Coordinates of C-alpha atoms in Angstrom, one line a residue:
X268 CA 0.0 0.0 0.0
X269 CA 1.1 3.2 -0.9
X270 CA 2.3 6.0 1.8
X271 CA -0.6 7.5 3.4
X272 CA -2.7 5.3 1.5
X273 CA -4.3 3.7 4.6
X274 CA -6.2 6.8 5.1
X275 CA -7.9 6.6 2.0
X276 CA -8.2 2.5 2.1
X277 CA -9.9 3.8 6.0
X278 CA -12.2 6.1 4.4
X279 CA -13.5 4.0 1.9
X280 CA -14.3 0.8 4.1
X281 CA -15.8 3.7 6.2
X282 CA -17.5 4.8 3.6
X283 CA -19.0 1.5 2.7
X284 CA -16.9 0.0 0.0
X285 CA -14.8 -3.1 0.5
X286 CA -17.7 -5.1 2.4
X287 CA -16.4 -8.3 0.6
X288 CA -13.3 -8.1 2.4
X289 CA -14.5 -7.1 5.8
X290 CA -17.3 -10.3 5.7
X291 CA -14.0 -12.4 5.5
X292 CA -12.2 -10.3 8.1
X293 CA -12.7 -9.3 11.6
X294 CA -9.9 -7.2 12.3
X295 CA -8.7 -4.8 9.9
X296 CA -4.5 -3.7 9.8
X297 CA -3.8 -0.1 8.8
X298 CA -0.4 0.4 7.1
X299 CA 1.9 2.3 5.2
X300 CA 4.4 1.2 2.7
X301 CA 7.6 2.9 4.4
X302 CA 6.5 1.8 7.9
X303 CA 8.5 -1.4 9.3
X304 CA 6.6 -3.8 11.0
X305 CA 7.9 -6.0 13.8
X306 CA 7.7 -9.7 12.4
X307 CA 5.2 -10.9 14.9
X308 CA 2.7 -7.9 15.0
X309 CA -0.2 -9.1 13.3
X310 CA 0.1 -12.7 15.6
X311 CA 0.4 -10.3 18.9
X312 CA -2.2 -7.9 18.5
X313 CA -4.6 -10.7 16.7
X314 CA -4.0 -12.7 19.7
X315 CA -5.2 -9.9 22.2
X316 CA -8.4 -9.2 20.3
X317 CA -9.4 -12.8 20.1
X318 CA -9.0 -12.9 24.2
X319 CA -10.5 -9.6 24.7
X320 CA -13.9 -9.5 22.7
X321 CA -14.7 -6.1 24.7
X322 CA -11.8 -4.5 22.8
X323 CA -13.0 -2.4 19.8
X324 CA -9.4 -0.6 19.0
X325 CA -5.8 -1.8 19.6
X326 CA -2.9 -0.1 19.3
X327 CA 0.6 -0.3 19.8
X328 CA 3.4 1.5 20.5
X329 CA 6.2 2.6 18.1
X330 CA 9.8 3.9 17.6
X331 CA 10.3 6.5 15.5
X332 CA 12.9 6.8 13.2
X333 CA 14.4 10.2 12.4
X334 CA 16.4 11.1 9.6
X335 CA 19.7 12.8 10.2
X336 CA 22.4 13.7 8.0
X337 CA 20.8 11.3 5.2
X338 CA 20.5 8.6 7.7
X339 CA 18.0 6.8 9.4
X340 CA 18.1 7.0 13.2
X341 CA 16.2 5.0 16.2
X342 CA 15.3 6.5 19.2
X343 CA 15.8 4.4 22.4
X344 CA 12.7 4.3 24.1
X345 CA 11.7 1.7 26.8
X346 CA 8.1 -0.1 27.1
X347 CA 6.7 -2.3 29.9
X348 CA 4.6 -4.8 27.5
X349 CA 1.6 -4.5 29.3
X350 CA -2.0 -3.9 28.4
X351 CA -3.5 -0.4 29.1
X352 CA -7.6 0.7 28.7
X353 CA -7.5 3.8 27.2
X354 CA -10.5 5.2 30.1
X355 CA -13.5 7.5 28.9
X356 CA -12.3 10.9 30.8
X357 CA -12.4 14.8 29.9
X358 CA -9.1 14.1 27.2
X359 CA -11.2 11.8 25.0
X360 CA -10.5 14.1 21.9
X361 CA -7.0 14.0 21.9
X362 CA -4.3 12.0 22.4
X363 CA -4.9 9.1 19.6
X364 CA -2.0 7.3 18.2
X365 CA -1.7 7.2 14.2
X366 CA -3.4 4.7 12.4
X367 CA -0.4 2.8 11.1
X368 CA -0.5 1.6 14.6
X369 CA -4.4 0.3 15.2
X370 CA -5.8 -3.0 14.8
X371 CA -9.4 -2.0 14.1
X372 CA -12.2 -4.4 14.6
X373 CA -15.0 -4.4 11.8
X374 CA -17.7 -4.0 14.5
X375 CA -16.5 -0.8 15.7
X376 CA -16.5 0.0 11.6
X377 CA -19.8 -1.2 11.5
X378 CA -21.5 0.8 14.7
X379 CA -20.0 3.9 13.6
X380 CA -20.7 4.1 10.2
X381 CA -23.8 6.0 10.1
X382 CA -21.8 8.8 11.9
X383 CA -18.8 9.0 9.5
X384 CA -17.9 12.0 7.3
X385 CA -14.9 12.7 4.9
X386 CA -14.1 15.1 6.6
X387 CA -13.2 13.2 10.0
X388 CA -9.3 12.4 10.7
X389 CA -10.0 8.5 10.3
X390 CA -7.7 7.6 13.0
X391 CA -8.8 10.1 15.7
X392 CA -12.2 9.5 14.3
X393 CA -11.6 5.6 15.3
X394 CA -9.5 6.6 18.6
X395 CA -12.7 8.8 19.9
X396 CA -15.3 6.2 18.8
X397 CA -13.3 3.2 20.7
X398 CA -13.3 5.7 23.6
X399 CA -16.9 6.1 24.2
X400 CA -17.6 2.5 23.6
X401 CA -15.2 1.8 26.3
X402 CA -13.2 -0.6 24.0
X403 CA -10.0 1.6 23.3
X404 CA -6.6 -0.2 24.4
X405 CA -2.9 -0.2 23.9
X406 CA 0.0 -2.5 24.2
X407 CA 2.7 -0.6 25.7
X408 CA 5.3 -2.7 23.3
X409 CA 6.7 -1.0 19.9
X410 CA 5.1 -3.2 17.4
X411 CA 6.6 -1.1 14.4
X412 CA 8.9 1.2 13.1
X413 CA 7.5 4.8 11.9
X414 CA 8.9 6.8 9.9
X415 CA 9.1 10.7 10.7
X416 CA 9.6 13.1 7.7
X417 CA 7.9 16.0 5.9
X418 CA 5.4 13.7 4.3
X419 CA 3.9 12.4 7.7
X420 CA 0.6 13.5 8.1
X421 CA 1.0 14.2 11.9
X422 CA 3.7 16.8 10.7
X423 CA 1.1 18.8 8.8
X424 CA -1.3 19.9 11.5
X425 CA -2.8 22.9 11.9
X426 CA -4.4 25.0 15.0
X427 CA -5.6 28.1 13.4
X428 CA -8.9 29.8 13.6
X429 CA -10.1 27.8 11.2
X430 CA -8.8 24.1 12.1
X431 CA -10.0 24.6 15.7
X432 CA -14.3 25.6 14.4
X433 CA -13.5 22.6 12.8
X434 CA -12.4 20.5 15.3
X435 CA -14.9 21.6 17.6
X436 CA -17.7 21.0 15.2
X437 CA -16.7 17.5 14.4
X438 CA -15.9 16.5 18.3
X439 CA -19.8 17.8 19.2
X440 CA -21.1 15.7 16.4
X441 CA -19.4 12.9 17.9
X442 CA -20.6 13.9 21.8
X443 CA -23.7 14.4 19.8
X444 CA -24.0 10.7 18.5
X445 CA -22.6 9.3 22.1
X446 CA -25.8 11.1 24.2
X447 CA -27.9 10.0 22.1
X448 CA -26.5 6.0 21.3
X449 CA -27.6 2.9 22.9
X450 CA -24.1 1.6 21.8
X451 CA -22.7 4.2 24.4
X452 CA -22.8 2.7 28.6
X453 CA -24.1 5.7 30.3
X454 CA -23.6 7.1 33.6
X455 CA -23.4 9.9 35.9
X456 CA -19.8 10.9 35.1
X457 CA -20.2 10.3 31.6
X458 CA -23.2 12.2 30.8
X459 CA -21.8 14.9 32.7
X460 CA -18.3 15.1 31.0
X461 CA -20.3 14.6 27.5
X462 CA -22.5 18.0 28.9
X463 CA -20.2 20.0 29.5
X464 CA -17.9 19.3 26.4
X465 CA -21.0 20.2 24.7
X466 CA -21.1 24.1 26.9
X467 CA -17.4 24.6 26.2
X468 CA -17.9 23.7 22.2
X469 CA -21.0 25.8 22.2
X470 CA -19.7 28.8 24.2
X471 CA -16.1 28.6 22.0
X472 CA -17.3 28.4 18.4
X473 CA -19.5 31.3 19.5
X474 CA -16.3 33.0 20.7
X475 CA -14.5 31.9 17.5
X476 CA -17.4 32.7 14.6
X477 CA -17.8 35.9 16.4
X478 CA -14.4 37.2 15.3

């Protein structure tokens, strides 16, 4: 697959195409072409998600490799190996790992389809959605080896005025669909963080379109 072709192969199963493939497949491997892949990824993660049936989203960690002086160049980063729910908290938004990462399972494709749009970062789209189905985890072990350079997409985004109305509009559609989904456990807490993301969305764009 080709770099950054995962997004689009994301959007599109998204989107509805490749149901062929995902009626043979329960688990779903985003990658790119320049990535390295530890040899037994695919057995690891596929191993976790056929012992965990509650987990929606897996991820894994990764070392990223810097170019420097024409070279490629590891960083040494340690990991303990273990198994971490990602909890439903005020930070739900942020924080998502990049999708070359994820092991997706097609039923959290399939629940959220109906909320999808184009225009949604498909990873943090994913991340969030795991989230508020309480079925977002990682494995705290570096699974593969990324990449970093100009073409990443994580090295392309933006926070002006007009990337944060956007943000904020796609996050309360997403709050949205959770307060109002029978996928979605409720209680107390969660109602109430989901609430008050909504006031802070509101009140902000308000702020923000006024200027």
């Amino acid at each position: 697959m080709k770099k950054n072709q995962y997004g689009q192969y994301l959007k599109d199963v998204m989107d509805g195409k490749y149901q062929e493939h995902l009626a043979k497949n329960d688990l779903v491997f985003p990658c790119d072409q320049d990535d390295i892949w530890e040899r037994n990824k695919i057995e690891k993660m596929s191993a976790i998600m056929e012992e965990n049936e509650n987990i929606q989203l897996l991820s894994s960690e990764y070392l990223p490799i810097y170019e420097a002086g024409g070279q490629m160049v590891e960083t040494a980063e340690k990991y303990d190996c273990g198994l971490e729910k990602i909890p439903f908290d005020s930070h739900f938004a942020s924080g998502n790992k990049p999708g070359c990462v994820m092991c997706i399972r097609r039923g959290l494709i399939e629940k959220t389809r109906n909320i999808w749009e184009d225009w949604y970062p498909h990873d943090a789209f994913l991340w969030t959605m795991a989230i508020f189905l309480d079925g977002c985890y990682v494995i705290h072990e570096p699974l593969i080896r990324y990449r970093r350079h100009a073409g990443n997409t994580t090295n392309h985004v933006t926070r002006d005025k007009s990337a944060v109305i956007l943000s904020l509009k796609r996050n309360k559609n997403l709050v949205q669909w959770a307060m109002n989904s029978q996928e979605v456990f409720s209680n107390k807490r969660k109602d109430k963080t989901l609430k008050d993301f909504l006031v802070y969305a509101n009140l902000r764009l308000e702020l923000l379109e006024e200027k």
